[in-house]
């Protein structure tokens, strides 16, 4: 069995039995499906176990992991963030045990494309959720379609895979005792400049949400977005034909300079809600206008060239006078004189 799958079948903390591996895993660790053996139910309830193998073993790294575990525990009190059941160290490796979210992430859904009204709904819901995150002084740092789940039971969005916990795996403590991350957390295309430089802001999450919304609208991955010489996404080209109010919000969300973006989710949502009624009305009118289009009659597409005529040898014609019992006989209504007006 490979090193990545060696946990399958094992029981952690005499409670969580690993039954399968979820996903391909990445540089930050692996994710497994497990059963909680302590719950007296059949079948046993499922949960998610994340294994993080730190680059360096030290008390400072352990302290940071416990700190992030406490933060995740607090965030997990929100109904749209997975509940944290446990976090612990085992054999110099860190483990998180979280609620299993039944559903799909937004990758496929967004690739199919969204209407403007659906993008407005998405922005309202995800920004409302991010307000809770930001008010707890947390920056997600890896918002993208793959880290937003659509919960099967109620259709609500669930935010998963917070970047701060993944960063613990990359921490190295220098000679001065200061912890430093060896890898930038985030996903190319969704990660803004300041985060690449190791200085993430609340506005960094706003950037990632904006990129996700634009991706859903235009049907292109962020890597396909054109940028100008300053690194600004050329939204005027990408969003041509999009409602102006919605386009202006998205343009502000993805500014290169984080100081020119909305500073946090609360401010961004307030701006969206301020124009939302008018925005929804305009979008609804636009969508109705696009729906009410009369297609040309199907018969107009038919010409004599489209109709296949049978060979002349197969045509059956009557010969001589047609008797009453012939299938060529056509009954005609007698013409009465009352049918005519002088």
mmCIF file of C-alpha atoms in Angstrom:
data_model
loop_
_atom_site.group_PDB
_atom_site.id
_atom_site.type_symbol
_atom_site.label_atom_id
_atom_site.label_comp_id
_atom_site.label_asym_id
_atom_site.label_seq_id
_atom_site.Cartn_x
_atom_site.Cartn_y
_atom_site.Cartn_z
ATOM 1 C CA UNK A 1 0.000 0.000 0.000
ATOM 2 C CA UNK A 2 1.331 3.447 -0.918
ATOM 3 C CA UNK A 3 2.276 5.942 1.765
ATOM 4 C CA UNK A 4 -0.724 8.095 0.816
ATOM 5 C CA UNK A 5 -3.132 5.198 1.476
ATOM 6 C CA UNK A 6 -1.472 3.624 4.493
ATOM 7 C CA UNK A 7 -4.146 5.056 6.819
ATOM 8 C CA UNK A 8 -6.998 3.100 5.228
ATOM 9 C CA UNK A 9 -8.296 0.568 7.744
ATOM 10 C CA UNK A 10 -6.548 2.226 10.702
ATOM 11 C CA UNK A 11 -8.383 3.590 13.739
ATOM 12 C CA UNK A 12 -7.286 6.994 15.041
ATOM 13 C CA UNK A 13 -7.699 7.802 18.708
ATOM 14 C CA UNK A 14 -9.595 4.517 19.120
ATOM 15 C CA UNK A 15 -12.566 6.230 17.495
ATOM 16 C CA UNK A 16 -12.205 7.283 13.841
ATOM 17 C CA UNK A 17 -11.787 4.371 11.431
ATOM 18 C CA UNK A 18 -10.417 5.361 8.028
ATOM 19 C CA UNK A 19 -12.398 3.676 5.245
ATOM 20 C CA UNK A 20 -11.390 5.502 2.058
ATOM 21 C CA UNK A 21 -9.306 8.301 0.566
ATOM 22 C CA UNK A 22 -11.040 11.396 -0.777
ATOM 23 C CA UNK A 23 -9.555 13.198 -3.767
ATOM 24 C CA UNK A 24 -6.020 13.005 -5.053
ATOM 25 C CA UNK A 25 -4.440 14.805 -2.141
ATOM 26 C CA UNK A 26 -1.997 17.638 -2.563
ATOM 27 C CA UNK A 27 1.137 19.203 -1.207
ATOM 28 C CA UNK A 28 -0.641 20.148 2.004
ATOM 29 C CA UNK A 29 -1.810 16.686 3.066
ATOM 30 C CA UNK A 30 -4.473 14.063 2.440
ATOM 31 C CA UNK A 31 -8.186 13.859 3.108
ATOM 32 C CA UNK A 32 -9.932 10.644 4.144
ATOM 33 C CA UNK A 33 -13.445 9.365 4.726
ATOM 34 C CA UNK A 34 -13.902 7.829 8.173
ATOM 35 C CA UNK A 35 -16.537 6.309 10.441
ATOM 36 C CA UNK A 36 -17.113 7.491 14.001
ATOM 37 C CA UNK A 37 -17.086 4.264 16.034
ATOM 38 C CA UNK A 38 -18.223 6.030 19.214
ATOM 39 C CA UNK A 39 -21.691 6.778 17.872
ATOM 40 C CA UNK A 40 -24.052 3.846 18.616
ATOM 41 C CA UNK A 41 -25.786 3.877 15.242
ATOM 42 C CA UNK A 42 -25.927 1.542 12.267
ATOM 43 C CA UNK A 43 -24.529 2.410 9.835
ATOM 44 C CA UNK A 44 -21.891 4.454 11.633
ATOM 45 C CA UNK A 45 -21.954 8.179 10.824
ATOM 46 C CA UNK A 46 -19.299 9.339 8.363
ATOM 47 C CA UNK A 47 -16.828 12.178 8.876
ATOM 48 C CA UNK A 48 -13.805 13.695 7.123
ATOM 49 C CA UNK A 49 -10.255 13.274 8.455
ATOM 50 C CA UNK A 50 -7.514 15.591 7.198
ATOM 51 C CA UNK A 51 -3.917 14.551 7.727
ATOM 52 C CA UNK A 52 -1.248 17.267 7.773
ATOM 53 C CA UNK A 53 2.407 16.295 7.868
ATOM 54 C CA UNK A 54 4.445 19.311 9.019
ATOM 55 C CA UNK A 55 7.651 20.251 7.232
ATOM 56 C CA UNK A 56 9.351 20.827 10.573
ATOM 57 C CA UNK A 57 8.674 19.363 14.004
ATOM 58 C CA UNK A 58 8.740 21.981 16.756
ATOM 59 C CA UNK A 59 6.728 23.225 19.702
ATOM 60 C CA UNK A 60 6.000 26.443 17.804
ATOM 61 C CA UNK A 61 4.475 24.555 14.870
ATOM 62 C CA UNK A 62 2.378 22.488 17.281
ATOM 63 C CA UNK A 63 1.215 25.669 19.013
ATOM 64 C CA UNK A 64 0.197 27.184 15.678
ATOM 65 C CA UNK A 65 -1.740 24.046 14.749
ATOM 66 C CA UNK A 66 -3.640 24.123 18.032
ATOM 67 C CA UNK A 67 -4.345 27.818 17.515
ATOM 68 C CA UNK A 68 -5.781 27.185 14.058
ATOM 69 C CA UNK A 69 -7.749 24.244 15.420
ATOM 70 C CA UNK A 70 -9.427 26.525 17.957
ATOM 71 C CA UNK A 71 -10.205 29.006 15.189
ATOM 72 C CA UNK A 72 -11.753 26.307 12.997
ATOM 73 C CA UNK A 73 -13.778 25.111 15.960
ATOM 74 C CA UNK A 74 -15.225 28.602 16.359
ATOM 75 C CA UNK A 75 -15.925 28.968 12.635
ATOM 76 C CA UNK A 76 -17.608 25.555 12.605
ATOM 77 C CA UNK A 77 -20.440 26.972 14.690
ATOM 78 C CA UNK A 78 -21.760 28.582 11.492
ATOM 79 C CA UNK A 79 -24.284 26.345 9.679
ATOM 80 C CA UNK A 80 -22.483 26.863 6.347
ATOM 81 C CA UNK A 81 -19.007 25.901 7.560
ATOM 82 C CA UNK A 82 -18.199 22.254 8.426
ATOM 83 C CA UNK A 83 -18.323 21.485 12.144
ATOM 84 C CA UNK A 84 -14.950 20.554 13.640
ATOM 85 C CA UNK A 85 -15.294 17.391 15.744
ATOM 86 C CA UNK A 86 -11.670 17.030 16.863
ATOM 87 C CA UNK A 87 -8.083 18.107 16.206
ATOM 88 C CA UNK A 88 -5.036 16.301 17.556
ATOM 89 C CA UNK A 89 -1.420 15.259 16.991
ATOM 90 C CA UNK A 90 -0.476 11.637 16.416
ATOM 91 C CA UNK A 91 3.072 10.436 15.695
ATOM 92 C CA UNK A 92 4.252 13.975 14.811
ATOM 93 C CA UNK A 93 1.396 14.436 12.341
ATOM 94 C CA UNK A 94 -1.639 16.674 12.709
ATOM 95 C CA UNK A 95 -5.221 15.569 12.180
ATOM 96 C CA UNK A 96 -8.515 17.406 11.791
ATOM 97 C CA UNK A 97 -11.850 15.602 12.031
ATOM 98 C CA UNK A 98 -14.712 17.484 10.396
ATOM 99 C CA UNK A 99 -18.330 17.117 9.379
ATOM 100 C CA UNK A 100 -18.872 15.384 6.037
ATOM 101 C CA UNK A 101 -20.766 17.666 3.654
ATOM 102 C CA UNK A 102 -22.977 15.702 1.260
ATOM 103 C CA UNK A 103 -23.055 17.455 -2.094
ATOM 104 C CA UNK A 104 -20.871 18.696 -4.944
ATOM 105 C CA UNK A 105 -18.436 21.566 -5.168
ATOM 106 C CA UNK A 106 -19.239 24.357 -7.622
ATOM 107 C CA UNK A 107 -16.679 23.415 -10.289
ATOM 108 C CA UNK A 108 -19.059 21.650 -12.686
ATOM 109 C CA UNK A 109 -21.949 23.983 -11.906
ATOM 110 C CA UNK A 110 -19.926 27.089 -12.714
ATOM 111 C CA UNK A 111 -18.425 25.552 -15.852
ATOM 112 C CA UNK A 112 -21.971 25.201 -17.222
ATOM 113 C CA UNK A 113 -22.382 28.970 -16.854
ATOM 114 C CA UNK A 114 -24.686 31.109 -14.729
ATOM 115 C CA UNK A 115 -27.175 33.829 -15.552
ATOM 116 C CA UNK A 116 -26.668 37.300 -14.091
ATOM 117 C CA UNK A 117 -29.467 36.734 -11.578
ATOM 118 C CA UNK A 118 -27.823 33.519 -10.346
ATOM 119 C CA UNK A 119 -24.499 35.315 -9.955
ATOM 120 C CA UNK A 120 -26.225 37.993 -7.852
ATOM 121 C CA UNK A 121 -27.709 35.241 -5.641
ATOM 122 C CA UNK A 122 -24.269 33.632 -5.317
ATOM 123 C CA UNK A 123 -22.610 36.918 -4.326
ATOM 124 C CA UNK A 124 -25.271 37.676 -1.720
ATOM 125 C CA UNK A 125 -24.952 34.241 -0.104
ATOM 126 C CA UNK A 126 -21.169 33.868 -0.152
ATOM 127 C CA UNK A 127 -20.554 37.437 1.071
ATOM 128 C CA UNK A 128 -23.016 36.918 3.940
ATOM 129 C CA UNK A 129 -21.039 33.815 4.903
ATOM 130 C CA UNK A 130 -17.715 35.639 4.588
ATOM 131 C CA UNK A 131 -18.912 38.378 6.948
ATOM 132 C CA UNK A 132 -18.936 35.773 9.728
ATOM 133 C CA UNK A 133 -15.450 34.597 8.728
ATOM 134 C CA UNK A 134 -13.979 38.111 8.570
ATOM 135 C CA UNK A 135 -15.632 39.200 11.825
ATOM 136 C CA UNK A 136 -13.767 36.318 13.469
ATOM 137 C CA UNK A 137 -10.561 37.875 12.119
ATOM 138 C CA UNK A 138 -9.994 35.026 9.665
ATOM 139 C CA UNK A 139 -9.010 35.230 5.991
ATOM 140 C CA UNK A 140 -9.951 32.115 4.035
ATOM 141 C CA UNK A 141 -7.128 32.547 1.479
ATOM 142 C CA UNK A 142 -8.225 29.823 -0.938
ATOM 143 C CA UNK A 143 -11.712 30.666 -2.188
ATOM 144 C CA UNK A 144 -12.460 29.015 -5.539
ATOM 145 C CA UNK A 145 -15.259 26.850 -6.996
ATOM 146 C CA UNK A 146 -13.598 23.689 -5.669
ATOM 147 C CA UNK A 147 -13.724 24.987 -2.088
ATOM 148 C CA UNK A 148 -17.397 25.973 -2.149
ATOM 149 C CA UNK A 149 -19.847 23.086 -1.769
ATOM 150 C CA UNK A 150 -23.509 23.018 -2.771
ATOM 151 C CA UNK A 151 -25.077 21.046 0.098
ATOM 152 C CA UNK A 152 -27.424 18.352 -1.178
ATOM 153 C CA UNK A 153 -29.955 18.589 1.656
ATOM 154 C CA UNK A 154 -30.866 22.272 1.295
ATOM 155 C CA UNK A 155 -28.925 23.668 -1.687
ATOM 156 C CA UNK A 156 -26.991 26.126 0.496
ATOM 157 C CA UNK A 157 -23.337 26.998 -0.076
ATOM 158 C CA UNK A 158 -20.756 25.622 2.360
ATOM 159 C CA UNK A 159 -17.233 27.049 2.589
ATOM 160 C CA UNK A 160 -14.513 24.433 3.085
ATOM 161 C CA UNK A 161 -10.725 24.011 3.196
ATOM 162 C CA UNK A 162 -9.506 27.129 5.005
ATOM 163 C CA UNK A 163 -5.974 28.085 4.018
ATOM 164 C CA UNK A 164 -4.603 28.887 7.479
ATOM 165 C CA UNK A 165 -4.702 25.255 8.594
ATOM 166 C CA UNK A 166 -2.909 24.124 5.415
ATOM 167 C CA UNK A 167 -0.251 26.744 6.061
ATOM 168 C CA UNK A 168 0.683 25.071 9.359
ATOM 169 C CA UNK A 169 2.128 22.183 7.367
ATOM 170 C CA UNK A 170 4.519 24.564 5.572
ATOM 171 C CA UNK A 171 5.734 26.481 8.650
ATOM 172 C CA UNK A 172 9.455 26.561 9.383
ATOM 173 C CA UNK A 173 10.807 28.214 12.532
ATOM 174 C CA UNK A 174 13.969 30.206 11.845
ATOM 175 C CA UNK A 175 16.999 30.742 14.090
ATOM 176 C CA UNK A 176 15.303 33.842 15.454
ATOM 177 C CA UNK A 177 12.376 31.718 16.638
ATOM 178 C CA UNK A 178 9.977 33.311 14.163
ATOM 179 C CA UNK A 179 7.688 31.008 12.165
ATOM 180 C CA UNK A 180 7.756 31.443 8.380
ATOM 181 C CA UNK A 181 5.630 29.751 5.741
ATOM 182 C CA UNK A 182 7.640 28.101 2.961
ATOM 183 C CA UNK A 183 4.731 27.995 0.484
ATOM 184 C CA UNK A 184 2.152 30.604 -0.521
ATOM 185 C CA UNK A 185 -1.374 29.422 0.185
ATOM 186 C CA UNK A 186 -3.883 29.890 -2.641
ATOM 187 C CA UNK A 187 -4.722 28.801 -6.166
ATOM 188 C CA UNK A 188 -3.318 30.460 -9.320
ATOM 189 C CA UNK A 189 -5.918 32.659 -10.961
ATOM 190 C CA UNK A 190 -7.815 33.271 -7.728
ATOM 191 C CA UNK A 191 -4.920 34.560 -5.642
ATOM 192 C CA UNK A 192 -4.266 38.331 -5.654
ATOM 193 C CA UNK A 193 -0.879 40.057 -5.704
ATOM 194 C CA UNK A 194 -0.704 40.964 -2.009
ATOM 195 C CA UNK A 195 -1.373 37.353 -1.019
ATOM 196 C CA UNK A 196 1.364 36.144 -3.365
ATOM 197 C CA UNK A 197 3.657 38.545 -1.536
ATOM 198 C CA UNK A 198 2.730 36.978 1.811
ATOM 199 C CA UNK A 199 0.487 39.846 2.973
ATOM 200 C CA UNK A 200 -3.104 38.561 2.694
ATOM 201 C CA UNK A 201 -5.953 40.940 3.546
ATOM 202 C CA UNK A 202 -9.704 40.509 3.969
ATOM 203 C CA UNK A 203 -9.855 42.086 0.508
ATOM 204 C CA UNK A 204 -7.899 39.067 -0.787
ATOM 205 C CA UNK A 205 -11.007 36.938 -0.241
ATOM 206 C CA UNK A 206 -13.086 39.580 -2.035
ATOM 207 C CA UNK A 207 -10.786 39.249 -5.061
ATOM 208 C CA UNK A 208 -11.244 35.465 -5.174
ATOM 209 C CA UNK A 209 -15.034 35.766 -4.912
ATOM 210 C CA UNK A 210 -15.056 38.317 -7.738
ATOM 211 C CA UNK A 211 -12.939 36.087 -9.982
ATOM 212 C CA UNK A 212 -15.272 33.146 -9.276
ATOM 213 C CA UNK A 213 -18.331 35.249 -10.180
ATOM 214 C CA UNK A 214 -16.745 36.461 -13.433
ATOM 215 C CA UNK A 215 -15.795 32.881 -14.298
ATOM 216 C CA UNK A 216 -19.430 31.814 -13.852
ATOM 217 C CA UNK A 217 -20.666 34.656 -16.068
ATOM 218 C CA UNK A 218 -18.253 34.387 -18.982
ATOM 219 C CA UNK A 219 -17.533 30.650 -19.056
ATOM 220 C CA UNK A 220 -13.753 31.038 -18.960
ATOM 221 C CA UNK A 221 -11.202 29.928 -16.372
ATOM 222 C CA UNK A 222 -9.260 32.735 -14.625
ATOM 223 C CA UNK A 223 -6.127 31.715 -16.517
ATOM 224 C CA UNK A 224 -7.937 32.743 -19.715
ATOM 225 C CA UNK A 225 -8.808 36.233 -18.450
ATOM 226 C CA UNK A 226 -6.925 38.904 -20.364
ATOM 227 C CA UNK A 227 -4.952 41.439 -18.316
ATOM 228 C CA UNK A 228 -3.457 44.805 -19.120
ATOM 229 C CA UNK A 229 0.154 45.815 -18.556
ATOM 230 C CA UNK A 230 -0.604 46.642 -14.899
ATOM 231 C CA UNK A 231 -2.014 43.190 -14.242
ATOM 232 C CA UNK A 232 -5.621 44.413 -14.066
ATOM 233 C CA UNK A 233 -8.203 41.972 -15.410
ATOM 234 C CA UNK A 234 -9.707 43.564 -18.524
ATOM 235 C CA UNK A 235 -13.253 43.470 -17.188
ATOM 236 C CA UNK A 236 -14.582 45.949 -19.735
ATOM 237 C CA UNK A 237 -13.962 43.322 -22.418
ATOM 238 C CA UNK A 238 -14.924 40.278 -20.360
ATOM 239 C CA UNK A 239 -18.115 41.825 -18.992
ATOM 240 C CA UNK A 240 -19.357 43.587 -22.104
ATOM 241 C CA UNK A 241 -23.106 43.071 -22.315
ATOM 242 C CA UNK A 242 -23.408 42.481 -18.558
ATOM 243 C CA UNK A 243 -25.638 44.761 -16.466
ATOM 244 C CA UNK A 244 -23.613 47.893 -15.634
ATOM 245 C CA UNK A 245 -24.338 47.856 -11.887
ATOM 246 C CA UNK A 246 -23.280 44.221 -11.565
ATOM 247 C CA UNK A 247 -20.226 44.773 -13.767
ATOM 248 C CA UNK A 248 -19.109 47.756 -11.646
ATOM 249 C CA UNK A 249 -19.291 45.693 -8.450
ATOM 250 C CA UNK A 250 -17.225 42.895 -10.003
ATOM 251 C CA UNK A 251 -14.677 45.347 -11.412
ATOM 252 C CA UNK A 252 -14.130 46.776 -7.934
ATOM 253 C CA UNK A 253 -13.838 43.314 -6.395
ATOM 254 C CA UNK A 254 -10.931 42.303 -8.645
ATOM 255 C CA UNK A 255 -8.806 45.458 -8.620
ATOM 256 C CA UNK A 256 -5.069 44.688 -8.486
ATOM 257 C CA UNK A 257 -4.511 47.175 -5.666
ATOM 258 C CA UNK A 258 -6.303 45.708 -2.640
ATOM 259 C CA UNK A 259 -6.904 49.209 -1.254
ATOM 260 C CA UNK A 260 -9.152 49.897 -4.260
ATOM 261 C CA UNK A 261 -11.318 46.843 -3.546
ATOM 262 C CA UNK A 262 -14.054 46.480 -0.949
ATOM 263 C CA UNK A 263 -12.107 46.168 2.324
ATOM 264 C CA UNK A 264 -14.151 43.222 3.582
ATOM 265 C CA UNK A 265 -17.273 41.159 2.934
ATOM 266 C CA UNK A 266 -19.559 43.411 4.992
ATOM 267 C CA UNK A 267 -18.842 46.480 2.851
ATOM 268 C CA UNK A 268 -19.122 44.475 -0.381
ATOM 269 C CA UNK A 269 -22.476 42.983 0.626
ATOM 270 C CA UNK A 270 -23.851 46.387 1.655
ATOM 271 C CA UNK A 271 -23.016 47.727 -1.815
ATOM 272 C CA UNK A 272 -24.646 44.714 -3.474
ATOM 273 C CA UNK A 273 -27.816 44.944 -1.369
ATOM 274 C CA UNK A 274 -28.053 48.670 -2.057
ATOM 275 C CA UNK A 275 -28.565 48.044 -5.761
ATOM 276 C CA UNK A 276 -29.945 44.481 -5.603
ATOM 277 C CA UNK A 277 -33.690 45.302 -5.988
ATOM 278 C CA UNK A 278 -33.077 47.499 -9.027
ATOM 279 C CA UNK A 279 -30.481 45.056 -10.334
ATOM 280 C CA UNK A 280 -32.827 42.068 -10.062
ATOM 281 C CA UNK A 281 -35.634 43.986 -11.766
ATOM 282 C CA UNK A 282 -33.439 44.985 -14.712
ATOM 283 C CA UNK A 283 -31.978 41.496 -15.063
ATOM 284 C CA UNK A 284 -35.474 39.950 -14.904
ATOM 285 C CA UNK A 285 -36.703 42.266 -17.660
ATOM 286 C CA UNK A 286 -33.659 41.423 -19.761
ATOM 287 C CA UNK A 287 -34.128 37.676 -19.293
ATOM 288 C CA UNK A 288 -37.837 37.955 -20.144
ATOM 289 C CA UNK A 289 -37.028 39.874 -23.314
ATOM 290 C CA UNK A 290 -34.595 37.150 -24.337
ATOM 291 C CA UNK A 291 -37.190 34.449 -23.627
ATOM 292 C CA UNK A 292 -40.030 36.051 -25.625
ATOM 293 C CA UNK A 293 -38.665 35.469 -29.098
ATOM 294 C CA UNK A 294 -41.005 34.096 -31.786
ATOM 295 C CA UNK A 295 -39.269 31.426 -33.803
ATOM 296 C CA UNK A 296 -40.049 31.356 -37.559
ATOM 297 C CA UNK A 297 -42.654 28.734 -38.552
ATOM 298 C CA UNK A 298 -41.158 25.348 -39.155
ATOM 299 C CA UNK A 299 -42.926 25.218 -42.547
ATOM 300 C CA UNK A 300 -40.753 28.094 -43.761
ATOM 301 C CA UNK A 301 -37.767 25.782 -43.662
ATOM 302 C CA UNK A 302 -39.454 23.346 -46.029
ATOM 303 C CA UNK A 303 -38.976 23.661 -49.767
ATOM 304 C CA UNK A 304 -39.674 21.406 -52.686
ATOM 305 C CA UNK A 305 -35.986 20.526 -52.645
ATOM 306 C CA UNK A 306 -36.354 19.061 -49.112
ATOM 307 C CA UNK A 307 -39.212 16.730 -50.085
ATOM 308 C CA UNK A 308 -38.267 13.343 -51.467
ATOM 309 C CA UNK A 309 -40.530 12.329 -54.345
ATOM 310 C CA UNK A 310 -41.175 8.602 -54.955
ATOM 311 C CA UNK A 311 -40.029 7.182 -58.287
ATOM 312 C CA UNK A 312 -42.618 7.542 -61.057
ATOM 313 C CA UNK A 313 -42.744 3.762 -61.407
ATOM 314 C CA UNK A 314 -44.113 3.513 -57.821
ATOM 315 C CA UNK A 315 -46.996 5.984 -58.397
ATOM 316 C CA UNK A 316 -50.443 4.358 -58.570
ATOM 317 C CA UNK A 317 -53.044 6.060 -60.793
ATOM 318 C CA UNK A 318 -56.647 5.098 -61.611
ATOM 319 C CA UNK A 319 -57.490 3.829 -65.053
ATOM 320 C CA UNK A 320 -60.861 4.794 -66.487
ATOM 321 C CA UNK A 321 -63.986 5.574 -64.441
ATOM 322 C CA UNK A 322 -63.592 5.182 -60.654
ATOM 323 C CA UNK A 323 -66.159 2.804 -59.043
ATOM 324 C CA UNK A 324 -67.738 3.639 -55.663
ATOM 325 C CA UNK A 325 -65.726 0.984 -53.783
ATOM 326 C CA UNK A 326 -62.366 2.167 -55.149
ATOM 327 C CA UNK A 327 -59.776 3.697 -52.774
ATOM 328 C CA UNK A 328 -59.433 6.472 -55.375
ATOM 329 C CA UNK A 329 -63.092 7.460 -54.934
ATOM 330 C CA UNK A 330 -63.634 10.910 -53.308
ATOM 331 C CA UNK A 331 -67.055 11.721 -51.930
ATOM 332 C CA UNK A 332 -68.200 15.291 -52.556
ATOM 333 C CA UNK A 333 -71.021 17.133 -50.797
ATOM 334 C CA UNK A 334 -73.820 18.063 -53.214
ATOM 335 C CA UNK A 335 -73.910 21.751 -54.061
ATOM 336 C CA UNK A 336 -77.227 23.311 -53.070
ATOM 337 C CA UNK A 337 -78.544 26.504 -54.617
ATOM 338 C CA UNK A 338 -78.899 28.004 -51.120
ATOM 339 C CA UNK A 339 -75.140 28.039 -50.825
ATOM 340 C CA UNK A 340 -74.930 30.951 -53.208
ATOM 341 C CA UNK A 341 -75.992 34.547 -52.755
ATOM 342 C CA UNK A 342 -77.080 36.682 -55.667
#
